Short mmCIF file of C-alpha atoms in Angstrom, two decimals:
data_model
loop_
_atom_site.label_atom_id
_atom_site.label_comp_id
_atom_site.label_asym_id
_atom_site.label_seq_id
_atom_site.Cartn_x
_atom_site.Cartn_y
_atom_site.Cartn_z
CA UNK A 1002 -4.88 207.36 -50.67
CA UNK A 1003 -8.19 206.40 -49.06
CA UNK A 1004 -9.54 204.92 -52.27
CA UNK A 1005 -6.66 202.46 -52.50
CA UNK A 1006 -7.83 200.49 -49.47
CA UNK A 1007 -9.12 197.07 -50.27
CA UNK A 1008 -12.34 195.70 -48.70
CA UNK A 1009 -10.16 193.53 -46.48
CA UNK A 1010 -8.27 196.54 -45.12
CA UNK A 1011 -11.49 198.45 -44.61
CA UNK A 1012 -12.66 195.59 -42.41
CA UNK A 1013 -9.55 195.87 -40.30
CA UNK A 1014 -7.95 192.62 -41.43
CA UNK A 1015 -4.59 191.90 -43.02
CA UNK A 1016 -4.20 189.15 -45.55
CA UNK A 1017 -1.79 186.92 -43.67
CA UNK A 1018 -2.41 183.34 -42.62
CA UNK A 1019 -4.96 181.12 -44.37
CA UNK A 1020 -7.19 181.40 -41.31
CA UNK A 1021 -7.22 185.18 -41.54
CA UNK A 1022 -8.02 185.08 -45.24
CA UNK A 1023 -10.85 182.66 -44.61
CA UNK A 1024 -12.19 184.98 -41.93
CA UNK A 1025 -12.03 187.93 -44.31
CA UNK A 1026 -13.90 186.05 -47.05
CA UNK A 1027 -16.54 184.79 -44.61
CA UNK A 1028 -17.11 188.31 -43.32
CA UNK A 1029 -17.41 189.73 -46.81
CA UNK A 1030 -19.76 186.93 -47.85
CA UNK A 1031 -21.95 187.52 -44.80
CA UNK A 1032 -22.05 191.26 -45.53
CA UNK A 1033 -23.11 190.64 -49.13
CA UNK A 1034 -25.74 188.15 -48.01
CA UNK A 1035 -27.13 190.55 -45.40
CA UNK A 1036 -27.35 193.41 -47.89
CA UNK A 1037 -28.97 191.13 -50.46
CA UNK A 1038 -31.50 189.83 -47.94
CA UNK A 1039 -32.51 193.37 -47.00
CA UNK A 1040 -33.26 194.11 -50.65
CA UNK A 1041 -34.99 190.74 -51.13
CA UNK A 1042 -37.21 191.21 -48.08
CA UNK A 1043 -38.62 194.43 -49.51
CA UNK A 1044 -40.73 192.31 -51.88
CA UNK A 1045 -43.81 190.89 -50.15
CA UNK A 1046 -44.35 188.47 -53.00
CA UNK A 1047 -40.84 187.09 -52.47
CA UNK A 1048 -41.51 186.53 -48.77
CA UNK A 1049 -44.81 184.87 -49.63
CA UNK A 1050 -42.93 182.60 -52.02
CA UNK A 1051 -40.56 181.61 -49.21
CA UNK A 1052 -43.57 180.78 -47.01
CA UNK A 1053 -45.08 178.61 -49.76
CA UNK A 1054 -41.80 176.74 -50.21
CA UNK A 1055 -41.65 176.07 -46.49
CA UNK A 1056 -45.21 174.71 -46.66
CA UNK A 1057 -44.28 172.34 -49.48
CA UNK A 1058 -41.19 171.32 -47.55
CA UNK A 1059 -43.39 170.37 -44.60
CA UNK A 1060 -45.63 168.40 -46.97
CA UNK A 1061 -42.67 166.45 -48.33
CA UNK A 1062 -41.33 165.66 -44.86
CA UNK A 1063 -44.69 164.83 -43.29
CA UNK A 1064 -45.70 162.06 -45.70
CA UNK A 1065 -43.19 159.38 -44.60
CA UNK A 1066 -43.71 160.43 -40.98
CA UNK A 1067 -47.49 160.02 -41.21
CA UNK A 1068 -47.17 156.65 -42.90
CA UNK A 1069 -44.77 155.42 -40.24
CA UNK A 1070 -46.77 156.66 -37.24
CA UNK A 1071 -50.46 157.40 -37.86
CA UNK A 1072 -51.62 156.09 -41.21
CA UNK A 1073 -52.29 152.44 -41.87
CA UNK A 1074 -50.01 151.22 -44.63
CA UNK A 1075 -52.62 149.24 -46.53
CA UNK A 1076 -55.00 152.22 -46.64
CA UNK A 1077 -52.65 155.13 -47.29
CA UNK A 1078 -50.04 153.72 -49.64
CA UNK A 1079 -50.03 156.34 -52.47
CA UNK A 1080 -49.63 153.70 -55.19
CA UNK A 1081 -51.40 150.50 -54.10
CA UNK A 1082 -53.38 151.64 -51.05
CA UNK A 1083 -57.01 150.52 -50.81
CA UNK A 1084 -59.54 150.96 -48.01
CA UNK A 1085 -61.85 147.94 -48.02
CA UNK A 1086 -64.38 149.66 -45.78
CA UNK A 1087 -65.10 152.55 -48.15
CA UNK A 1088 -66.81 152.64 -51.53
CA UNK A 1089 -64.53 154.27 -54.10
CA UNK A 1090 -64.20 156.91 -55.33
CA UNK A 1091 -65.03 158.44 -51.95
CA UNK A 1092 -65.63 162.10 -51.26
CA UNK A 1093 -63.66 163.93 -48.52
CA UNK A 1094 -64.43 162.73 -45.00
CA UNK A 1095 -62.82 162.47 -41.59
CA UNK A 1096 -61.40 159.07 -42.60
CA UNK A 1097 -59.95 160.41 -45.87
CA UNK A 1098 -59.64 164.24 -45.66
CA UNK A 1099 -59.39 164.68 -49.44
CA UNK A 1100 -61.30 161.52 -50.38
CA UNK A 1101 -60.10 158.64 -52.54
CA UNK A 1102 -59.80 158.15 -56.29
CA UNK A 1103 -61.44 155.53 -58.48
CA UNK A 1104 -58.67 153.05 -57.66
CA UNK A 1105 -59.17 153.45 -53.92
CA UNK A 1106 -56.01 155.45 -53.22
CA UNK A 1107 -56.09 158.22 -50.62
CA UNK A 1108 -55.85 161.61 -52.36
CA UNK A 1109 -54.05 163.36 -49.49
CA UNK A 1110 -51.41 160.63 -49.35
CA UNK A 1111 -50.88 160.91 -53.11
CA UNK A 1112 -50.68 164.71 -52.90
CA UNK A 1113 -48.02 164.62 -50.19
CA UNK A 1114 -46.05 161.82 -51.87
CA UNK A 1115 -45.89 163.79 -55.13
CA UNK A 1116 -44.16 166.72 -53.42
CA UNK A 1117 -40.76 165.01 -53.20
CA UNK A 1118 -40.49 164.27 -56.95
CA UNK A 1119 -41.45 167.89 -57.65
CA UNK A 1120 -38.57 169.09 -55.47
CA UNK A 1121 -36.22 166.55 -57.09
CA UNK A 1122 -37.06 167.74 -60.61
CA UNK A 1123 -36.93 171.40 -59.63
CA UNK A 1124 -33.68 171.30 -57.68
CA UNK A 1125 -31.90 169.22 -60.35
CA UNK A 1126 -33.05 171.63 -63.05
CA UNK A 1127 -32.11 174.69 -60.98
CA UNK A 1128 -28.59 173.53 -60.11
CA UNK A 1129 -27.84 172.32 -63.64
CA UNK A 1130 -29.16 175.51 -65.23
CA UNK A 1131 -27.13 177.74 -62.94
CA UNK A 1132 -23.89 175.77 -63.26
CA UNK A 1133 -23.96 175.42 -67.03
CA UNK A 1134 -25.35 178.88 -67.78
CA UNK A 1135 -22.91 180.63 -65.46
CA UNK A 1136 -19.91 178.61 -66.64
CA UNK A 1137 -20.61 179.27 -70.32
CA UNK A 1138 -21.44 182.93 -69.74
CA UNK A 1139 -18.36 183.70 -67.64
CA UNK A 1140 -15.89 181.82 -69.82
CA UNK A 1141 -17.35 183.31 -72.98
CA UNK A 1142 -17.23 186.88 -71.65
CA UNK A 1143 -13.81 186.61 -70.03
CA UNK A 1144 -11.89 184.99 -72.89
CA UNK A 1145 -13.84 186.44 -75.80
CA UNK A 1146 -12.70 185.83 -79.35
CA UNK A 1147 -13.22 182.37 -80.79
CA UNK A 1148 -14.40 181.00 -77.43
CA UNK A 1149 -17.11 183.64 -77.23
CA UNK A 1150 -18.17 183.13 -80.84
CA UNK A 1151 -18.43 179.34 -80.54
CA UNK A 1152 -20.28 179.50 -77.22
CA UNK A 1153 -22.88 181.92 -78.51
CA UNK A 1154 -23.46 179.90 -81.68
CA UNK A 1155 -24.17 176.86 -79.51
CA UNK A 1156 -26.45 178.93 -77.27
CA UNK A 1157 -28.37 180.25 -80.28
CA UNK A 1158 -28.91 176.69 -81.48
CA UNK A 1159 -30.28 175.59 -78.10
CA UNK A 1160 -32.68 178.52 -77.98
CA UNK A 1161 -34.41 177.04 -81.04
CA UNK A 1162 -35.27 173.97 -78.92
CA UNK A 1163 -37.33 175.05 -75.89
CA UNK A 1164 -36.46 173.05 -72.79
CA UNK A 1165 -40.08 172.13 -71.80
CA UNK A 1166 -40.80 170.81 -75.31
CA UNK A 1167 -37.55 168.82 -75.33
CA UNK A 1168 -38.45 167.28 -71.97
CA UNK A 1169 -41.81 166.14 -73.32
CA UNK A 1170 -40.12 164.59 -76.37
CA UNK A 1171 -37.59 162.80 -74.17
CA UNK A 1172 -40.39 161.63 -71.87
CA UNK A 1173 -42.22 160.13 -74.85
CA UNK A 1174 -39.15 158.23 -76.00
CA UNK A 1175 -37.74 157.18 -72.62
CA UNK A 1176 -40.57 156.55 -70.19
CA UNK A 1177 -38.49 155.25 -67.29
CA UNK A 1178 -36.43 158.33 -66.43
CA UNK A 1179 -36.15 159.45 -62.82
CA UNK A 1180 -37.12 162.95 -61.63
CA UNK A 1181 -33.48 163.92 -61.19
CA UNK A 1182 -32.61 162.81 -64.73
CA UNK A 1183 -35.48 164.81 -66.21
CA UNK A 1184 -34.42 167.83 -64.18
CA UNK A 1185 -30.84 167.56 -65.39
CA UNK A 1186 -32.01 167.30 -69.01
CA UNK A 1187 -34.09 170.44 -68.58
CA UNK A 1188 -31.17 172.23 -66.93
CA UNK A 1189 -28.76 171.35 -69.73
CA UNK A 1190 -31.08 172.74 -72.40
CA UNK A 1191 -32.07 175.85 -70.44
CA UNK A 1192 -28.56 176.55 -69.18
CA UNK A 1193 -26.86 176.17 -72.55
CA UNK A 1194 -29.47 178.33 -74.28
CA UNK A 1195 -31.08 181.49 -72.98
CA UNK A 1196 -29.47 181.43 -69.55
CA UNK A 1197 -25.96 181.34 -71.00
CA UNK A 1198 -26.71 184.34 -73.22
CA UNK A 1199 -28.05 186.42 -70.32
CA UNK A 1200 -25.19 185.39 -68.03
CA UNK A 1201 -22.65 186.30 -70.73
CA UNK A 1202 -24.22 189.73 -71.09
CA UNK A 1203 -23.94 190.34 -67.36
CA UNK A 1204 -20.41 188.90 -67.24
CA UNK A 1205 -19.31 191.33 -69.98
CA UNK A 1206 -20.43 194.19 -67.76
CA UNK A 1207 -18.46 192.80 -64.82
CA UNK A 1208 -15.32 192.12 -66.87
CA UNK A 1209 -15.29 195.71 -68.11
CA UNK A 1210 -15.18 197.15 -64.57
CA UNK A 1211 -11.99 198.96 -63.44
CA UNK A 1212 -11.36 196.58 -60.53
CA UNK A 1213 -10.86 193.74 -63.02
CA UNK A 1214 -8.07 195.68 -64.71
CA UNK A 1215 -6.59 196.49 -61.32
CA UNK A 1216 -6.62 192.84 -60.28
CA UNK A 1217 -5.02 191.84 -63.57
CA UNK A 1218 -2.26 194.42 -63.16
CA UNK A 1219 -1.70 193.14 -59.61
CA UNK A 1220 -0.77 189.77 -61.10
CA UNK A 1221 -3.98 187.75 -60.84
CA UNK A 1222 -4.11 184.75 -63.17
CA UNK A 1223 -7.18 183.72 -65.15
CA UNK A 1224 -8.47 181.28 -62.55
CA UNK A 1225 -8.07 183.80 -59.75
CA UNK A 1226 -9.79 186.51 -61.78
CA UNK A 1227 -12.78 184.36 -62.64
CA UNK A 1228 -13.20 182.68 -59.26
CA UNK A 1229 -12.60 185.65 -56.96
CA UNK A 1230 -13.66 188.68 -59.00
CA UNK A 1231 -16.19 187.67 -61.66
CA UNK A 1232 -18.20 184.81 -60.16
CA UNK A 1233 -19.20 186.61 -56.93
CA UNK A 1234 -20.93 189.27 -59.03
CA UNK A 1235 -22.78 186.59 -61.03
CA UNK A 1236 -24.43 184.86 -58.06
CA UNK A 1237 -27.62 186.98 -57.74
CA UNK A 1238 -28.44 186.57 -61.43
CA UNK A 1239 -27.55 182.87 -61.33
CA UNK A 1240 -29.91 182.40 -58.37
CA UNK A 1241 -32.64 184.20 -60.31
CA UNK A 1242 -32.38 181.79 -63.23
CA UNK A 1243 -32.28 178.86 -60.85
CA UNK A 1244 -35.73 179.83 -59.60
CA UNK A 1245 -37.07 180.45 -63.10
CA UNK A 1246 -35.92 177.06 -64.35
CA UNK A 1247 -37.75 175.25 -61.54
CA UNK A 1248 -41.12 176.48 -62.79
CA UNK A 1249 -40.54 175.27 -66.34
CA UNK A 1250 -39.10 171.91 -65.28
CA UNK A 1251 -41.90 171.04 -62.85
CA UNK A 1252 -44.65 171.99 -65.31
CA UNK A 1253 -42.97 170.05 -68.12
CA UNK A 1254 -42.64 167.01 -65.86
CA UNK A 1255 -46.33 167.26 -64.99
CA UNK A 1256 -47.27 167.43 -68.67
CA UNK A 1257 -45.25 164.29 -69.40
CA UNK A 1258 -47.25 162.39 -66.79
CA UNK A 1259 -50.55 164.01 -67.77
CA UNK A 1260 -50.17 162.78 -71.33
CA UNK A 1261 -49.52 159.29 -69.96
CA UNK A 1262 -45.95 159.01 -71.24
CA UNK A 1263 -44.45 157.82 -67.93
CA UNK A 1264 -45.62 155.94 -64.83
CA UNK A 1265 -42.28 155.44 -63.10
CA UNK A 1266 -43.12 157.69 -60.16
CA UNK A 1267 -46.13 159.52 -58.79
CA UNK A 1268 -46.41 163.26 -59.34
CA UNK A 1269 -49.15 165.86 -59.58
CA UNK A 1270 -49.46 165.36 -63.33
CA UNK A 1271 -50.17 161.67 -62.71
CA UNK A 1272 -52.97 162.60 -60.31
CA UNK A 1273 -54.55 164.93 -62.86
CA UNK A 1274 -54.28 162.19 -65.48
CA UNK A 1275 -55.92 159.70 -63.12
CA UNK A 1276 -58.82 162.02 -62.36
CA UNK A 1277 -59.78 161.96 -66.06
CA UNK A 1278 -58.81 158.50 -67.29
CA UNK A 1279 -59.79 156.11 -64.51
CA UNK A 1280 -63.03 157.93 -63.78
CA UNK A 1281 -64.25 157.28 -67.32
CA UNK A 1282 -63.92 153.52 -66.78
CA UNK A 1283 -64.92 153.13 -63.14
CA UNK A 1284 -67.07 156.12 -62.25
CA UNK A 1285 -69.09 158.68 -64.15
CA UNK A 1286 -67.65 162.10 -64.84
CA UNK A 1287 -64.46 163.81 -63.70
CA UNK A 1288 -63.32 163.25 -60.12
CA UNK A 1289 -63.10 166.88 -59.10
CA UNK A 1290 -61.87 166.11 -55.60
CA UNK A 1291 -58.92 164.30 -57.24
CA UNK A 1292 -58.34 166.92 -59.96
CA UNK A 1293 -58.38 170.13 -57.92
CA UNK A 1294 -55.75 169.41 -55.17
CA UNK A 1295 -52.85 168.51 -57.53
CA UNK A 1296 -53.78 171.34 -59.88
CA UNK A 1297 -53.65 173.84 -57.04
CA UNK A 1298 -50.44 172.30 -55.70
CA UNK A 1299 -48.76 172.51 -59.12
CA UNK A 1300 -49.82 176.14 -59.56
CA UNK A 1301 -48.78 177.14 -56.03
CA UNK A 1302 -45.44 175.32 -56.28
CA UNK A 1303 -44.57 177.05 -59.57
CA UNK A 1304 -45.81 180.41 -58.24
CA UNK A 1305 -43.62 180.07 -55.14
CA UNK A 1306 -40.45 179.86 -57.18
CA UNK A 1307 -41.64 182.66 -59.46
CA UNK A 1308 -42.26 184.93 -56.46
CA UNK A 1309 -38.81 184.13 -55.07
CA UNK A 1310 -37.36 184.90 -58.51
CA UNK A 1311 -39.04 188.31 -58.39
CA UNK A 1312 -37.23 189.07 -55.15
CA UNK A 1313 -33.90 187.84 -56.52
CA UNK A 1314 -34.44 190.00 -59.59
CA UNK A 1315 -34.51 193.04 -57.31
CA UNK A 1316 -31.18 191.98 -55.86
CA UNK A 1317 -29.62 191.35 -59.27
CA UNK A 1318 -30.94 194.49 -61.00
CA UNK A 1319 -30.42 197.76 -59.06
CA UNK A 1320 -32.82 199.57 -61.42
CA UNK A 1321 -35.77 197.69 -59.95
CA UNK A 1322 -35.05 198.99 -56.44
CA UNK A 1323 -36.13 202.48 -57.42
CA UNK A 1324 -39.66 201.36 -58.28
#
């Protein structure tokens, strides 16, 4: 029967040596990626989000390079830099393209330096959210029964505690946490709550498919079923929630710094805080040239991941492709 051919046989391979099986899996993975990219690229907003992320990546890489090659350390240090030849706060000029703040620090140097902590928070939150949410959702849907009931009760409890609010509370109590730690905290709350519930719903759909029953009849054990047949179908949705969690984590981290709860590292929230607080003591009024760049960067960084999430949503939900 033609319908009995497996994807491996359709590709012209036979499951023999480990090298052949690896080749089969790599080919199938590449085919899925190529098909997914074609759907993803249909969204202009998603492609624009990729371009924004590349821009922020260049910003993060360029800061240490500029400090090591072009910029003078004493002038462009983002924390203790001070230009003795300029009256501060200074407006944008050829010497300081975005000006300086009331403490004499170069705004452009601060803006670039704050990009790396934003990526650290976002990536930590994204990976943690995806791993925990997918693990809980798949295990809950596959095993069902008491495991499913207990997992969903825990998820319901975590939904009552929004991850951004919990991050702010943690930031108030522990003001020396690193960006990665804050991102992991956000990911644990987000992944155990709403993400786990959505992933479980999708996993239930996958588990009910006929090919799962066929694989079980063929003798596949639980680990084989989950790893080779359920998880591959969860990846687009997991990637979607990875992108969504970045936006919430980065904004929550900025709010922690804006409220003055932490000063361990420089981020865009710290710059916004500085534009209000230090100006009231040293200069008159708000330092708009210090306030606007980090505000725009924070908005653009969050929007980039949201746009990418829109594209991934098209990949994960076939219904959106008809629109």
